[in-house]
Coordinates of C-alpha atoms in Angstrom, one line a residue:
Chain A
M1364 CA -39.1 -56.5 -130.2
A1365 CA -39.9 -58.6 -133.0
S1366 CA -40.8 -62.0 -131.2
Y1367 CA -43.5 -60.1 -128.9
S1368 CA -47.2 -60.1 -130.7
R1369 CA -48.6 -56.4 -130.9
A1370 CA -50.7 -56.8 -127.9
A1371 CA -48.3 -58.1 -125.8
Q1372 CA -46.0 -55.1 -126.4
Q1373 CA -48.4 -52.5 -125.9
W1374 CA -49.1 -54.1 -122.4
A1375 CA -45.8 -54.3 -121.7
T1376 CA -44.9 -50.6 -122.5
F1377 CA -47.9 -49.1 -120.7
A1378 CA -47.8 -51.7 -117.6
R1379 CA -47.6 -49.5 -114.4
A1380 CA -44.7 -50.3 -112.0
W1381 CA -44.0 -49.7 -108.5
Y1382 CA -41.2 -47.6 -107.0
L1383 CA -39.8 -47.2 -103.7
L1384 CA -38.5 -43.9 -102.0
D1385 CA -36.8 -43.5 -98.5
A1386 CA -37.7 -40.0 -97.2
K1387 CA -35.0 -40.4 -94.3
M1388 CA -33.2 -37.2 -93.6
Q1389 CA -34.7 -35.9 -97.0
P1390 CA -36.5 -32.4 -97.3
P1391 CA -40.0 -32.9 -98.2
G1392 CA -40.1 -30.6 -101.2
K1393 CA -37.3 -32.8 -103.1
I1394 CA -39.0 -36.1 -102.5
A1395 CA -42.4 -34.6 -103.5
A1396 CA -40.3 -33.2 -106.9
A1397 CA -39.0 -36.6 -107.5
T1398 CA -42.3 -38.6 -106.6
V1399 CA -44.2 -35.9 -108.9
I1400 CA -42.2 -37.0 -112.1
R1401 CA -43.0 -40.6 -111.5
L1402 CA -46.6 -40.1 -110.5
E1403 CA -47.2 -38.4 -114.1
G1404 CA -45.3 -40.8 -116.2
R1405 CA -43.0 -37.9 -117.2
H1406 CA -39.9 -40.2 -117.0
K1407 CA -41.3 -42.1 -119.9
P1408 CA -40.5 -41.7 -123.2
I1409 CA -44.2 -42.7 -124.0
Y1410 CA -45.5 -39.5 -121.7
H1411 CA -48.8 -38.2 -122.9
A1412 CA -51.2 -36.1 -120.3
L1413 CA -54.1 -38.5 -122.0
N1414 CA -52.0 -41.5 -121.9
D1415 CA -52.5 -42.3 -118.2
C1416 CA -48.9 -43.5 -117.9
G1417 CA -48.3 -42.8 -114.4
D1418 CA -46.4 -45.4 -112.0
H1419 CA -47.1 -45.9 -108.2
V1420 CA -44.9 -44.8 -105.6
V1421 CA -44.4 -45.7 -102.2
I1422 CA -42.6 -43.5 -99.7
I1423 CA -41.4 -44.7 -96.3
N1424 CA -39.8 -43.1 -93.4
T1425 CA -42.2 -39.8 -93.8
R1426 CA -41.7 -39.4 -89.7
H1427 CA -38.1 -39.1 -90.4
I1428 CA -37.9 -36.1 -93.1
A1429 CA -35.9 -33.0 -92.6
F1430 CA -36.6 -29.4 -93.4
S1431 CA -33.9 -26.8 -94.1
G1432 CA -33.6 -23.8 -92.0
N1433 CA -36.0 -22.8 -89.5
K1434 CA -39.1 -24.3 -91.4
W1435 CA -40.1 -26.6 -88.5
E1436 CA -41.2 -23.7 -86.4
Q1437 CA -41.7 -21.4 -89.2
K1438 CA -43.8 -23.0 -92.2
V1439 CA -47.7 -22.6 -91.2
Y1440 CA -50.0 -24.9 -92.9
S1441 CA -53.3 -23.4 -92.8
S1442 CA -57.3 -24.8 -93.5
H1443 CA -60.5 -23.8 -93.0
T1444 CA -63.3 -25.6 -92.0
G1445 CA -66.2 -24.0 -94.0
Y1446 CA -67.7 -22.9 -90.8
P1447 CA -67.5 -19.3 -89.2
G1448 CA -64.3 -19.0 -87.1
G1449 CA -63.1 -22.0 -88.8
F1450 CA -59.8 -20.9 -89.6
K1451 CA -57.0 -23.2 -88.3
Q1452 CA -53.2 -22.6 -88.7
V1453 CA -51.0 -25.0 -87.5
T1454 CA -47.1 -25.0 -87.5
A1455 CA -45.3 -27.6 -89.6
T1456 CA -44.0 -29.2 -86.0
Q1457 CA -47.5 -29.6 -84.8
L1458 CA -48.7 -30.8 -88.2
H1459 CA -46.0 -33.8 -88.3
L1460 CA -46.7 -34.6 -84.5
K1461 CA -50.3 -35.0 -85.6
D1462 CA -49.9 -37.2 -88.7
P1463 CA -46.3 -38.0 -89.9
T1464 CA -47.6 -38.4 -93.5
A1465 CA -49.4 -35.1 -94.0
I1466 CA -46.4 -33.0 -94.5
V1467 CA -45.2 -35.0 -97.7
K1468 CA -48.9 -35.8 -98.7
L1469 CA -49.5 -32.1 -99.0
A1470 CA -46.3 -31.4 -100.6
V1471 CA -46.9 -33.9 -103.2
Y1472 CA -50.6 -32.7 -103.8
R1473 CA -49.8 -29.1 -104.5
M1474 CA -46.9 -30.2 -106.9
L1475 CA -49.0 -32.4 -109.0
P1476 CA -50.8 -30.4 -112.0
K1477 CA -54.2 -28.6 -110.8
N1478 CA -56.5 -30.8 -113.2
L1479 CA -58.9 -34.0 -112.5
Q1480 CA -56.1 -36.3 -112.8
R1481 CA -54.5 -34.9 -109.3
R1482 CA -56.8 -37.1 -107.3
T1483 CA -56.3 -40.4 -109.2
L1484 CA -52.4 -40.0 -108.8
M1485 CA -52.6 -39.2 -105.3
Q1486 CA -54.5 -42.4 -105.0
R1487 CA -51.2 -44.0 -106.5
L1488 CA -49.0 -42.4 -104.2
H1489 CA -48.6 -44.4 -100.6
L1490 CA -47.1 -43.0 -97.8
F1491 CA -45.8 -44.8 -94.7
P1492 CA -44.3 -43.2 -91.5
E1493 CA -41.5 -45.8 -91.0
D1494 CA -40.4 -48.6 -93.0
V1495 CA -42.6 -51.2 -92.2
I1496 CA -44.8 -51.8 -95.2
P1497 CA -47.6 -54.3 -95.7
E1498 CA -46.7 -57.5 -97.7
D1499 CA -48.7 -56.9 -100.7
I1500 CA -47.1 -53.8 -101.6
E1501 CA -43.5 -55.1 -100.7
K1502 CA -43.9 -57.6 -103.4
N1503 CA -44.9 -55.1 -106.0
L1504 CA -41.9 -53.1 -105.7
L1505 CA -39.5 -52.9 -108.8
Q1506 CA -36.9 -50.2 -107.9
E1507 CA -35.6 -47.9 -105.6
I1508 CA -35.4 -44.1 -106.4
P1509 CA -32.0 -42.4 -105.3
Q1510 CA -32.6 -39.9 -102.7
P1511 CA -32.1 -36.1 -103.6
R1512 CA -30.0 -35.4 -100.8
A1513 CA -26.9 -36.4 -99.6
V1514 CA -26.7 -37.2 -96.3
P1515 CA -24.1 -36.0 -93.9
K1516 CA -22.2 -38.2 -91.8
R1517 CA -22.1 -37.5 -88.2
L1518 CA -19.0 -37.5 -86.4
D1519 CA -19.3 -40.6 -84.4
E1520 CA -19.8 -42.5 -88.1
Y1521 CA -16.4 -41.7 -89.1
T1522 CA -14.2 -44.3 -88.6
P1523 CA -10.6 -43.7 -86.3
E1524 CA -8.6 -44.4 -89.3
E1525 CA -10.4 -41.6 -91.1
I1526 CA -10.3 -39.3 -88.0
A1527 CA -6.3 -39.8 -87.9
A1528 CA -6.0 -39.6 -91.5
F1529 CA -7.5 -35.9 -91.3
P1530 CA -4.4 -33.3 -90.7
K1531 CA -4.6 -31.3 -87.6
V1532 CA -5.3 -27.7 -89.0
W1533 CA -3.4 -25.8 -86.2
T1534 CA -1.4 -26.6 -83.0
P1535 CA -2.2 -25.5 -79.6
P1536 CA 0.3 -23.4 -77.6
K1537 CA 2.4 -25.3 -75.2
D1538 CA 0.6 -23.4 -72.2
F1539 CA -3.1 -24.6 -73.7
R1540 CA -5.1 -25.9 -71.0
R1541 CA -7.8 -28.1 -73.0
K1542 CA -10.8 -28.7 -70.9
Chain B
S676 CA -9.1 -37.8 -68.9
H677 CA -8.5 -35.5 -65.6
S678 CA -11.3 -33.9 -63.3
G679 CA -10.7 -31.1 -60.9
F680 CA -7.8 -29.0 -61.4
P681 CA -6.8 -27.8 -64.9
S682 CA -3.3 -28.9 -66.0
L683 CA -0.5 -27.2 -68.0
F684 CA 0.5 -29.8 -70.2
T685 CA -1.8 -33.1 -71.7
F686 CA -0.5 -36.3 -69.9
A687 CA -1.6 -39.8 -69.6
V688 CA -2.0 -41.1 -66.3
V689 CA -0.4 -45.0 -66.1
E690 CA -0.5 -47.6 -63.4
V691 CA 2.2 -50.3 -62.9
T692 CA 2.0 -52.8 -60.5
E693 CA 5.1 -55.0 -59.8
G694 CA 4.9 -57.4 -57.1
N695 CA 4.0 -55.4 -54.0
T696 CA 4.7 -52.1 -55.4
T697 CA 2.1 -50.1 -57.2
T698 CA 3.5 -46.9 -59.4
I699 CA 1.3 -44.3 -61.1
E700 CA 2.9 -42.2 -63.2
G701 CA 1.8 -39.4 -65.5
R702 CA 3.6 -39.4 -68.9
I703 CA 3.2 -35.8 -70.9
I704 CA 1.9 -36.7 -74.4
E705 CA 4.1 -35.4 -76.8
E706 CA 1.6 -34.7 -79.7
A707 CA 2.6 -35.9 -83.4
E708 CA 4.1 -33.6 -85.7
A709 CA 1.9 -32.0 -87.6
P710 CA 2.5 -32.6 -91.7
P711 CA 3.5 -29.2 -93.2
P712 CA 0.7 -27.2 -94.5
P713 CA 0.5 -26.6 -98.2
N714 CA 0.3 -22.6 -97.7
P715 CA 2.8 -21.6 -95.0
S716 CA 2.5 -18.3 -95.7
G717 CA -1.0 -17.7 -94.4
Q718 CA -2.2 -16.0 -91.7
C719 CA -4.5 -18.1 -90.0
P720 CA -4.8 -22.3 -90.3
I721 CA -7.7 -21.8 -92.8
C722 CA -5.4 -19.8 -95.1
R723 CA -2.4 -22.2 -94.6
W724 CA -4.4 -25.2 -95.6
N725 CA -6.2 -23.5 -98.7
L726 CA -9.6 -24.1 -97.0
K727 CA -10.9 -20.4 -97.6
H728 CA -14.4 -21.0 -99.3
K729 CA -14.0 -24.6 -99.3
Y730 CA -15.7 -25.8 -95.9
D731 CA -19.3 -26.2 -94.8
Y732 CA -21.3 -27.4 -91.8
V733 CA -21.1 -30.9 -93.0
D734 CA -17.3 -31.0 -93.0
V735 CA -17.4 -32.0 -89.1
L736 CA -13.8 -33.1 -88.8
L737 CA -12.3 -30.0 -89.6
L738 CA -15.0 -28.1 -87.6
S739 CA -14.3 -30.4 -84.6
Q740 CA -10.8 -29.1 -84.1
F741 CA -12.2 -25.9 -83.0
I742 CA -15.0 -26.7 -80.2
R743 CA -14.5 -27.7 -76.9
S744 CA -15.7 -31.0 -75.5
D745 CA -19.1 -29.2 -74.6
G746 CA -19.8 -28.1 -78.0
G747 CA -18.7 -24.0 -77.5
M748 CA -16.0 -22.8 -79.9
L749 CA -12.4 -22.2 -78.6
P750 CA -11.0 -18.3 -78.5
R751 CA -9.8 -16.9 -81.4
R752 CA -6.4 -16.0 -79.7
V753 CA -5.5 -19.5 -79.1
T754 CA -6.7 -21.3 -82.5
G755 CA -5.1 -18.2 -84.1
L756 CA -8.0 -17.8 -86.7
C757 CA -8.6 -14.6 -88.6
L758 CA -12.0 -12.8 -87.7
E759 CA -14.1 -13.2 -90.7
E760 CA -12.9 -17.2 -90.8
H761 CA -13.6 -17.6 -86.8
K762 CA -17.4 -16.3 -87.4
K763 CA -17.9 -18.6 -90.6
V764 CA -16.4 -21.8 -88.5
A765 CA -19.0 -20.6 -85.3
V766 CA -21.6 -20.3 -87.9
C767 CA -21.0 -23.6 -89.2
V768 CA -20.5 -25.5 -85.8
Q769 CA -23.8 -23.7 -84.7
M770 CA -25.7 -25.4 -87.8
A771 CA -23.9 -28.9 -87.5
H772 CA -24.7 -28.7 -83.6
R773 CA -28.7 -28.0 -84.6
A774 CA -28.3 -30.9 -87.6
G775 CA -27.1 -33.2 -84.8
L776 CA -23.7 -33.9 -86.3
L777 CA -22.0 -33.3 -83.4
P778 CA -23.6 -35.7 -80.6
N779 CA -20.7 -36.2 -78.4
H780 CA -19.9 -32.4 -77.6
R781 CA -23.1 -31.7 -75.1
P782 CA -22.9 -29.7 -72.3
P783 CA -22.3 -31.5 -69.1
L784 CA -25.8 -31.9 -67.3
P785 CA -26.7 -31.7 -63.6
E786 CA -26.7 -35.5 -62.4
G787 CA -29.9 -37.7 -62.8
H788 CA -31.1 -35.5 -65.6
I789 CA -31.8 -37.1 -68.7
A790 CA -31.2 -35.3 -72.1
K791 CA -34.5 -35.5 -74.2
K792 CA -33.7 -36.6 -78.0
P793 CA -34.7 -34.2 -80.6
K794 CA -37.6 -35.5 -82.5
L795 CA -37.3 -33.4 -85.8
N796 CA -34.1 -33.5 -88.2
R797 CA -33.3 -30.4 -89.5
Y798 CA -30.3 -28.9 -91.6
L799 CA -29.2 -25.5 -92.4
T800 CA -30.6 -23.9 -89.5
R801 CA -29.8 -20.2 -89.0
W802 CA -31.3 -19.3 -86.3
P803 CA -31.7 -20.9 -82.8
V804 CA -34.7 -23.5 -82.5
R805 CA -36.3 -21.9 -79.8
S806 CA -36.4 -18.5 -81.2
A807 CA -37.8 -19.1 -84.5
K808 CA -41.6 -18.0 -84.8
P809 CA -44.3 -18.8 -87.0
I810 CA -44.7 -16.7 -90.2
W811 CA -48.7 -16.9 -89.7
K812 CA -48.7 -14.8 -92.9
R813 CA -46.4 -14.9 -95.8
G814 CA -47.9 -12.2 -97.8
P815 CA -49.3 -12.2 -101.7
K816 CA -47.4 -14.2 -104.4
W817 CA -45.3 -10.9 -105.7
C818 CA -43.9 -10.3 -101.7
K819 CA -43.9 -13.4 -100.1
K820 CA -42.0 -13.6 -96.6
P821 CA -39.2 -16.0 -97.3
F822 CA -37.9 -18.8 -95.1
P823 CA -34.2 -18.2 -94.2
V824 CA -31.7 -21.0 -94.9
G825 CA -28.2 -21.2 -94.4
H826 CA -26.2 -18.3 -93.4
P827 CA -25.0 -15.4 -95.7
L828 CA -21.6 -15.4 -94.3
L829 CA -21.0 -18.5 -96.4
K830 CA -22.4 -17.2 -99.6
D831 CA -18.8 -17.0 -101.0
N832 CA -18.3 -20.7 -100.7
V833 CA -17.0 -22.6 -103.8
K834 CA -20.0 -24.2 -105.9
Y835 CA -19.4 -27.3 -107.5
T836 CA -23.1 -27.1 -109.3
Q837 CA -24.1 -24.4 -111.9
K838 CA -27.5 -23.8 -109.6
P839 CA -26.8 -20.3 -107.8
L840 CA -26.8 -20.6 -104.0
C841 CA -30.3 -19.8 -102.6
L842 CA -30.3 -18.3 -99.1
N843 CA -34.1 -17.5 -99.0
H844 CA -36.6 -20.4 -99.9

């Protein structure tokens, strides 16, 4: 813009923004994909790997993420303490009950590029298990990232008018005993 | 509406008090005429309404027409579905139950027993929750053991995106 000085224009282009993402009923992989794009700064046309143009992302409701399939029982998170006999394997359920932010944190960490920038970008990620956010972070938030998955409606969330408007697909025979 | 003995017709119990006489009457409910289906020459309800590959576990309004009040499927000879559609609907109903989309179709519990709420959200679960075992060793990158998602019976469903349907993650 012509009216701003060069320093002010540069300051505004490279300013770091704070984004909010609600992880309720969302798969952690898609949440991680959306956050990694924002953390690296790939959503900006001024992106370059050396530019340090990434933004902050605040993820809330990590306790209420939803895995597709039977991954809660089948997915295993492994680690080794470094000591002999220290190989630990934990299912996703056990890990989630122990630490509700760990699954999303690991998903984002493993999706970031494997370079020295990864640790600094993880410092710009803020995870909260419920929707309670500290005041100073809440004041910084700029925009909400749209949720990657469309959450389906439960049967009791439909209004009676919608249920009545849906046609009956089959008619029961006259001697049908409905329990 | 009624308990104990099963009845032949659905009726509503109406109680009317006039002075010192109380009349309790059961009126047979005449179900309203259903609108004509778009394809009356179909063999099963799904073909008649042109829904052949167009429903999923999310379409609870359609699936709830084929289930009992305790969540089980109605028999095929009553609903009139063909075998493959009955199996598909059964699979979708199972996935909807596991996703928590049918909260009021639960089996009746013995008295005093409080149902515990599931702590974890899930969707597109193929196998029963208690039967799935952890995959301790997934294998090397070139032959990893996949996580099954969705169900192969629904692989012919209409896709509104260009992405191929992935049944193994």
